[in-house]
Short mmCIF file of C-alpha atoms and ligand atoms in Angstrom, two decimals:
data_model
loop_
_atom_site.label_atom_id
_atom_site.label_comp_id
_atom_site.label_asym_id
_atom_site.label_seq_id
_atom_site.Cartn_x
_atom_site.Cartn_y
_atom_site.Cartn_z
CA MET B 1 48.30 -1.92 7.91
CA ALA B 2 48.56 -2.62 4.38
CA ALA B 3 51.25 -5.20 4.78
CA SER B 4 49.61 -6.99 7.29
CA VAL B 5 45.91 -7.05 5.00
CA LEU B 6 48.00 -7.60 2.08
CA ALA B 7 49.69 -11.16 3.75
CA TRP B 8 46.11 -12.09 5.36
CA TYR B 9 44.63 -11.64 2.08
CA ASP B 10 47.32 -13.63 0.40
CA ALA B 11 46.51 -16.68 2.66
CA ASN B 12 42.63 -15.54 3.00
CA ALA B 13 41.58 -14.49 -0.90
CA ARG B 14 38.22 -15.26 -1.51
CA ASP B 15 38.01 -17.60 -5.20
CA LEU B 16 35.84 -16.03 -7.34
CA PRO B 17 35.75 -16.29 -10.57
CA TRP B 18 35.99 -12.47 -11.65
CA ARG B 19 39.13 -12.31 -9.85
CA ALA B 20 42.78 -13.45 -10.60
CA PRO B 21 44.90 -15.05 -7.63
CA PRO B 22 46.95 -12.52 -4.88
CA GLY B 23 49.82 -10.93 -6.44
CA ALA B 24 48.98 -12.73 -9.71
CA PRO B 25 48.69 -10.07 -12.96
CA PRO B 26 45.58 -8.03 -12.60
CA PRO B 27 42.73 -9.23 -14.97
CA ALA B 28 40.95 -7.81 -17.84
CA ALA B 29 38.89 -5.08 -17.50
CA TYR B 30 36.27 -6.28 -19.04
CA ARG B 31 36.54 -8.95 -16.35
CA VAL B 32 36.46 -6.56 -13.52
CA TRP B 33 34.22 -3.77 -14.86
CA LEU B 34 31.40 -6.57 -15.83
CA SER B 35 31.60 -7.98 -12.60
CA GLU B 36 31.83 -4.74 -10.88
CA VAL B 37 28.44 -4.20 -12.72
CA MET B 38 26.73 -7.21 -11.82
CA LEU B 39 27.32 -6.67 -8.09
CA GLN B 40 25.68 -3.77 -7.70
CA GLN B 41 22.68 -4.42 -5.40
CA THR B 42 23.36 -8.46 -5.91
CA THR B 43 25.25 -11.19 -3.98
CA VAL B 44 28.12 -12.14 -4.99
CA ALA B 45 26.33 -16.00 -5.15
CA HIS B 46 23.48 -14.44 -6.93
CA ALA B 47 26.19 -12.46 -9.82
CA ALA B 48 28.46 -15.70 -10.50
CA PRO B 49 25.94 -17.81 -12.53
CA TYR B 50 25.54 -14.74 -14.66
CA PHE B 51 28.79 -13.58 -14.63
CA ALA B 52 30.01 -17.25 -16.06
CA ARG B 53 27.32 -17.00 -18.40
CA PHE B 54 27.93 -13.47 -20.20
CA ILE B 55 31.74 -14.99 -20.01
CA THR B 56 30.72 -17.59 -21.50
CA ARG B 57 28.92 -16.36 -24.38
CA TRP B 58 30.57 -12.89 -24.61
CA PRO B 59 34.26 -13.51 -23.60
CA GLY B 60 35.51 -9.99 -24.86
CA VAL B 61 34.45 -6.35 -23.98
CA GLU B 62 33.97 -6.39 -28.34
CA ALA B 63 31.78 -10.09 -28.16
CA LEU B 64 29.82 -8.29 -25.73
CA ALA B 65 29.60 -4.53 -27.87
CA ALA B 66 28.14 -6.52 -31.05
CA ALA B 67 25.89 -8.76 -29.33
CA ASP B 68 22.19 -8.76 -29.90
CA GLU B 69 20.59 -6.12 -26.98
CA ALA B 70 17.66 -8.42 -26.72
CA ASP B 71 19.64 -11.49 -26.13
CA VAL B 72 21.40 -9.70 -23.05
CA MET B 73 18.71 -8.00 -21.74
CA ARG B 74 17.07 -12.17 -21.73
CA GLU B 75 20.42 -13.05 -20.60
CA TRP B 76 20.53 -10.75 -17.19
CA ALA B 77 17.13 -11.62 -16.38
CA GLY B 78 16.56 -11.76 -12.62
CA LEU B 79 19.82 -10.06 -11.90
CA GLY B 80 16.85 -7.03 -11.14
CA TYR B 81 17.88 -2.72 -12.30
CA TYR B 82 17.41 -3.45 -15.94
CA SER B 83 18.83 0.18 -16.60
CA ARG B 84 22.25 -1.43 -15.82
CA ALA B 85 22.19 -3.74 -18.67
CA ARG B 86 21.14 -1.28 -21.07
CA ASN B 87 24.08 1.08 -19.94
CA LEU B 88 26.53 -2.46 -20.31
CA ILE B 89 25.55 -2.62 -24.28
CA ALA B 90 25.70 1.27 -24.36
CA CYS B 91 29.62 1.13 -22.21
CA ALA B 92 30.54 -2.20 -24.48
CA ARG B 93 29.85 -0.42 -27.76
CA ALA B 94 31.75 2.86 -26.84
CA VAL B 95 34.85 0.49 -24.80
CA ALA B 96 34.80 -0.97 -28.48
CA GLY B 97 35.27 2.24 -30.51
CA ARG B 98 37.76 3.42 -28.89
CA GLY B 99 39.59 0.30 -28.61
CA GLY B 100 39.78 -1.19 -25.31
CA PHE B 101 39.13 0.68 -21.27
CA PRO B 102 41.06 3.75 -20.75
CA ASP B 103 43.33 3.18 -17.67
CA ASP B 104 42.67 5.89 -15.55
CA GLU B 105 39.36 7.15 -12.87
CA ALA B 106 38.18 10.13 -14.68
CA GLY B 107 38.47 7.92 -18.29
CA LEU B 108 36.62 5.38 -17.05
CA ARG B 109 33.98 7.39 -15.35
CA ALA B 110 33.20 9.10 -18.55
CA LEU B 111 31.57 5.53 -20.40
CA PRO B 112 28.32 5.30 -20.25
CA GLY B 113 26.75 3.44 -16.05
CA ILE B 114 30.85 3.96 -14.58
CA GLY B 115 30.03 6.54 -11.29
CA ASP B 116 33.23 6.87 -8.78
CA TYR B 117 33.04 3.56 -7.79
CA THR B 118 33.04 1.19 -10.67
CA ALA B 119 35.52 3.88 -12.14
CA ALA B 120 38.31 3.59 -8.73
CA ALA B 121 37.41 -0.04 -8.83
CA ILE B 122 38.04 -1.02 -12.39
CA ALA B 123 41.59 1.00 -12.16
CA GLY B 124 42.61 0.16 -8.95
CA ILE B 125 42.19 -3.69 -10.13
CA ALA B 126 42.72 -4.47 -13.29
CA PHE B 127 45.52 -1.71 -14.07
CA GLY B 128 46.77 -1.12 -10.65
CA ARG B 129 46.10 2.70 -10.48
CA ARG B 130 46.50 3.80 -6.00
CA THR B 131 42.29 4.92 -6.09
CA THR B 132 39.94 4.70 -3.04
CA PRO B 133 36.58 2.15 -4.18
CA VAL B 134 34.23 1.91 -1.39
CA ASP B 135 31.26 -0.49 -1.89
CA ALA B 136 29.67 -1.94 1.36
CA ASN B 137 32.41 -4.01 2.84
CA ILE B 138 35.17 -1.23 2.70
CA GLU B 139 32.67 1.42 3.51
CA ARG B 140 32.46 -1.10 6.98
CA VAL B 141 35.89 -1.80 7.47
CA VAL B 142 37.10 1.75 7.56
CA ALA B 143 34.53 3.12 9.57
CA ARG B 144 34.80 0.24 12.19
CA LEU B 145 38.85 0.79 11.72
CA PHE B 146 38.28 4.95 12.71
CA ALA B 147 35.40 5.03 14.09
CA ILE B 148 34.11 7.32 11.74
CA GLY B 149 30.66 8.25 14.15
CA GLU B 150 29.57 10.43 11.50
CA PRO B 151 26.01 9.01 9.97
CA LEU B 152 26.33 8.05 6.04
CA PRO B 153 25.45 8.86 3.38
CA ARG B 154 26.93 12.19 5.45
CA GLY B 155 29.91 9.91 6.27
CA LYS B 156 30.85 8.56 2.69
CA ALA B 157 33.64 11.09 2.89
CA ALA B 158 35.06 10.63 6.30
CA ILE B 159 35.34 7.33 5.03
CA ARG B 160 37.11 7.77 1.80
CA ALA B 161 39.47 10.47 3.54
CA ALA B 162 40.38 7.99 6.54
CA LEU B 163 40.94 5.57 3.91
CA GLU B 164 43.04 7.56 1.32
CA PRO B 165 46.51 7.38 3.55
CA ILE B 166 46.34 3.85 3.85
CA VAL B 167 46.19 2.44 0.71
CA PRO B 168 49.94 1.20 -0.37
CA GLU B 169 51.75 2.66 -3.72
CA ARG B 170 52.10 -1.13 -4.57
CA ARG B 171 49.22 -4.21 -5.14
CA ALA B 172 46.68 -1.32 -4.44
CA GLY B 173 44.00 -3.58 -6.73
CA ASP B 174 44.56 -5.92 -4.23
CA PHE B 175 44.54 -4.36 -1.12
CA ALA B 176 41.03 -2.63 -2.30
CA GLN B 177 40.12 -6.75 -2.77
CA ALA B 178 41.22 -7.66 0.33
CA LEU B 179 39.29 -5.20 2.06
CA MET B 180 36.24 -6.26 0.60
CA ASP B 181 37.06 -9.73 1.46
CA LEU B 182 37.75 -8.67 4.92
CA GLY B 183 34.01 -6.90 5.12
CA ALA B 184 33.03 -10.02 3.57
CA THR B 185 34.09 -12.84 5.46
CA VAL B 186 35.29 -11.13 9.10
CA CYS B 187 34.16 -7.32 9.43
CA THR B 188 30.73 -9.26 8.98
CA PRO B 189 27.82 -6.63 9.41
CA ARG B 190 26.14 -8.48 12.36
CA ALA B 191 29.10 -10.24 14.19
CA PRO B 192 32.44 -9.01 13.81
CA ARG B 193 34.79 -11.93 14.05
CA CYS B 194 37.17 -9.35 15.22
CA ALA B 195 39.90 -12.31 16.94
CA ALA B 196 40.74 -13.60 13.11
CA CYS B 197 41.79 -9.90 11.91
CA PRO B 198 44.46 -8.38 10.87
CA LEU B 199 43.59 -4.90 11.65
CA ARG B 200 42.80 -5.40 15.08
CA GLY B 201 45.62 -3.59 17.14
CA ASP B 202 44.73 -0.46 14.65
CA CYS B 203 41.32 -0.93 15.02
CA ALA B 204 39.53 1.85 16.96
CA GLY B 205 35.88 -0.02 16.59
CA PHE B 206 37.76 -2.89 18.27
CA ALA B 207 39.21 -1.18 20.85
CA SER B 208 35.26 1.13 21.88
CA GLY B 209 33.91 -2.36 22.88
CA ALA B 210 31.36 -2.18 20.28
CA PRO B 211 32.65 -1.98 16.71
CA GLU B 212 29.00 -2.57 15.15
CA ARG B 213 27.32 0.27 15.89
CA PHE B 214 29.87 1.29 12.78
CA PRO B 215 29.18 2.17 10.09
CA VAL B 216 26.75 4.94 11.64
CA LYS B 217 23.05 3.98 9.67
CA PRO B 218 20.43 6.62 9.40
CA PRO B 219 16.93 6.18 10.56
CA LYS B 220 15.20 3.47 8.00
CA LYS B 221 12.58 4.82 5.88
CA SER B 222 9.49 2.94 5.28
CA LYS B 223 9.18 2.86 1.66
CA PRO B 224 5.67 3.39 -0.20
CA ARG B 225 3.12 1.00 -0.84
CA ARG B 226 1.70 0.23 -4.70
CA VAL B 227 -0.75 -1.85 -5.86
CA GLY B 228 -1.16 -3.26 -9.32
CA ARG B 229 -2.73 -5.57 -12.09
CA ALA B 230 -0.70 -8.04 -14.10
CA TRP B 231 -3.17 -10.12 -16.98
CA TRP B 232 -2.61 -13.47 -17.53
CA ILE B 233 -3.74 -14.83 -20.81
CA GLU B 234 -3.49 -18.27 -21.89
CA ARG B 235 -4.12 -19.81 -25.04
CA GLY B 236 -3.48 -23.05 -26.07
CA GLY B 237 -0.71 -23.91 -24.39
CA ALA B 238 0.46 -20.34 -24.79
CA VAL B 239 0.63 -16.94 -22.98
CA TRP B 240 0.33 -13.71 -23.96
CA LEU B 241 3.88 -11.49 -23.38
CA VAL B 242 4.12 -7.67 -24.14
CA ARG B 243 7.69 -5.87 -24.03
CA ARG B 244 7.74 -3.49 -22.12
CA PRO B 245 8.71 0.39 -23.06
CA ALA B 246 12.20 1.37 -23.23
CA ARG B 247 12.08 4.36 -20.79
CA GLY B 248 10.88 3.11 -17.00
CA MET B 249 10.97 0.51 -15.00
CA LEU B 250 12.04 -2.95 -15.93
CA GLY B 251 12.29 -1.04 -19.98
CA SER B 252 12.57 -2.89 -22.73
CA MET B 253 11.96 -5.93 -21.12
CA ARG B 254 9.47 -9.39 -21.73
CA ALA B 255 6.21 -9.32 -18.93
CA LEU B 256 2.55 -9.93 -18.36
CA PRO B 257 0.33 -6.88 -19.63
CA ASP B 258 -0.75 -4.82 -16.35
CA ASP B 259 -1.68 -1.83 -15.62
CA GLY B 260 1.55 0.56 -15.05
CA TRP B 261 1.12 -0.86 -10.73
CA SER B 262 -1.61 1.87 -10.39
CA ALA B 263 -4.64 -0.10 -9.93
CA GLN B 264 -6.85 0.32 -6.83
CA ALA B 265 -6.93 -2.54 -4.36
CA ASP B 266 -11.03 -2.25 -5.31
CA GLY B 267 -10.46 -4.06 -8.80
CA SER B 268 -11.15 -0.80 -10.93
CA ALA B 269 -8.55 -1.66 -13.21
CA VAL B 270 -9.64 -3.00 -16.89
CA PRO B 271 -8.89 -5.83 -18.02
CA PRO B 272 -6.84 -6.06 -21.66
CA ILE B 273 -10.18 -8.11 -22.71
CA PRO B 274 -13.27 -9.43 -21.88
CA GLY B 275 -13.54 -12.95 -20.33
CA ALA B 276 -13.76 -15.49 -17.57
CA TRP B 277 -11.36 -13.99 -14.92
CA ARG B 278 -10.54 -15.08 -11.79
CA SER B 279 -7.82 -13.78 -9.19
CA THR B 280 -4.71 -16.44 -8.33
CA GLY B 281 -3.75 -14.63 -5.89
CA SER B 282 -1.06 -11.50 -5.49
CA VAL B 283 3.48 -11.18 -5.22
CA ARG B 284 4.67 -8.92 -3.98
CA HIS B 285 8.51 -7.43 -4.68
CA GLY B 286 10.31 -4.56 -3.41
CA PHE B 287 11.75 -1.97 -5.75
CA THR B 288 14.67 0.74 -4.43
CA HIS B 289 11.67 3.47 -3.98
CA PHE B 290 8.62 1.44 -3.69
CA ASN B 291 7.02 -2.05 -2.77
CA LEU B 292 4.84 -3.58 -5.02
CA GLU B 293 2.10 -5.99 -4.28
CA LEU B 294 0.80 -7.36 -7.81
CA GLU B 295 -2.86 -9.01 -8.10
CA VAL B 296 -2.42 -11.36 -11.00
CA ASP B 297 -5.62 -12.48 -12.96
CA LEU B 298 -5.89 -14.81 -14.88
CA CYS B 299 -8.72 -15.90 -17.94
CA GLU B 300 -8.69 -17.97 -21.13
CA ALA B 301 -8.52 -16.04 -24.48
CA ALA B 302 -11.49 -16.29 -27.28
CA ARG B 303 -9.62 -18.60 -30.76
CA TYR B 304 -8.74 -14.81 -32.17
CA PRO B 305 -8.73 -11.97 -29.50
CA LYS B 306 -8.06 -8.47 -30.03
CA LEU B 307 -4.61 -8.15 -29.10
CA GLU B 308 -1.55 -6.09 -30.27
CA GLY B 309 1.54 -4.93 -28.56
CA GLY B 310 3.49 -8.24 -27.56
CA GLU B 311 3.05 -12.09 -28.79
CA TRP B 312 1.60 -15.84 -27.55
CA TRP B 313 5.11 -17.31 -26.05
CA PRO B 314 4.53 -21.51 -25.63
CA LEU B 315 4.15 -21.84 -22.38
CA ALA B 316 6.84 -25.20 -22.54
CA ARG B 317 9.71 -22.24 -23.49
CA LEU B 318 8.75 -19.67 -20.46
CA ASP B 319 12.45 -19.77 -19.35
CA GLU B 320 13.57 -18.39 -22.07
CA ALA B 321 11.31 -15.78 -22.24
CA GLY B 322 13.92 -13.81 -20.05
CA LEU B 323 11.22 -12.72 -17.25
CA PRO B 324 12.20 -9.90 -14.83
CA THR B 325 11.60 -11.41 -11.43
CA LEU B 326 8.73 -9.70 -10.33
CA PHE B 327 6.75 -11.60 -13.71
CA ALA B 328 8.64 -14.88 -13.17
CA LYS B 329 6.72 -14.60 -9.54
CA ALA B 330 3.67 -13.99 -10.96
CA ALA B 331 3.99 -16.39 -13.83
CA ARG B 332 4.06 -18.60 -11.24
CA LEU B 333 1.60 -18.15 -9.11
CA ALA B 334 -0.57 -18.18 -12.58
CA LEU B 335 0.74 -21.47 -12.81
CA ALA B 336 0.06 -22.92 -9.98
CA ALA B 337 -3.25 -21.40 -10.51
CA ARG B 338 -3.98 -23.58 -13.15
CA GLN B 339 -2.57 -26.34 -12.23
CA GLY B 340 -5.23 -26.27 -9.38
CA GLU B 341 -8.42 -25.48 -11.81
CA LYS B 342 -7.42 -28.47 -13.95
CA ALA B 343 -6.60 -30.75 -10.60
CA ALA B 344 -10.30 -29.47 -8.94
FE1 SF4 R 1 36.23 -5.21 12.24
FE2 SF4 R 1 37.15 -6.10 14.30
FE3 SF4 R 1 38.34 -6.09 12.57
FE4 SF4 R 1 38.13 -3.76 13.97
S1 SF4 R 1 38.81 -5.49 14.48
S2 SF4 R 1 38.80 -3.83 11.33
S3 SF4 R 1 35.87 -4.21 13.87
S4 SF4 R 1 36.73 -7.43 12.63
#
């Protein structure tokens, strides 16, 4: 199986900016680590421009270790899951402090923000170790290949156990990347292209006639809904932005002031300053454990409003504020409402 998967990979590998071509010397651990952290909960297409910007600005782990934390957070804005960015800096500093990445899974796992999967991916891809990283693509391919019927997340152990014996001694990193590519381009979630698959002859899922049944997913739980309110306060071509507390959701990121997302839809939240407030509508944003509906209210500030813990940010440079996606959506809504008011 490994030989046919590797032969397929040699001809069909995706050309990704953090990769080395099939069979070439492996990429630097820094590139593998950075890409894997970015790709957690993020698509390849979304992560690629961020990866390019990071590599240009901080070409090695020492450069990232020496970076200003606010600069890194600003470059990360829009990738979500901001605790990853904070761990990224902590990890870069730990690696620079020890003179480079450890080359095995145990050493990698001891670093900030590196879990089992990322440790296995780096050890396999950058250091050629025989590891079993299981991301969503590999999980799907292996669950189908062996028709593993145990529902996730319990089924993960069975998937890893089935994968382990087929990992080759040589080119283990290429093998892992080959399975990732196979899952992304051939063994796709809804309509696997089994006719083009090098594993077809060995695949129990294909033989069952309904491979898309695997992996078996647990029933979906509906996410709770939370309601919040954010305030757009404008004065002389600038908007009032605050820095969120370091701990908690979107920690340390710039944002509009808000009510902690506990406001009731009846408008009970109290704005930071008195004024002629009007609602612009609301934006929706999905977090891992809840969906948020954030109403955005706006007003113009009096000449010297009593505000603390933030800064007046020029509207013309709003793109450079590094607002996380939720607040970038809220800002777009407020700006559109302001434009509408001026046109009326
Ligand atoms: Fe997936 Fe089909 Fe290949 Fe099996 S044969 S691994 S189901 S694409």
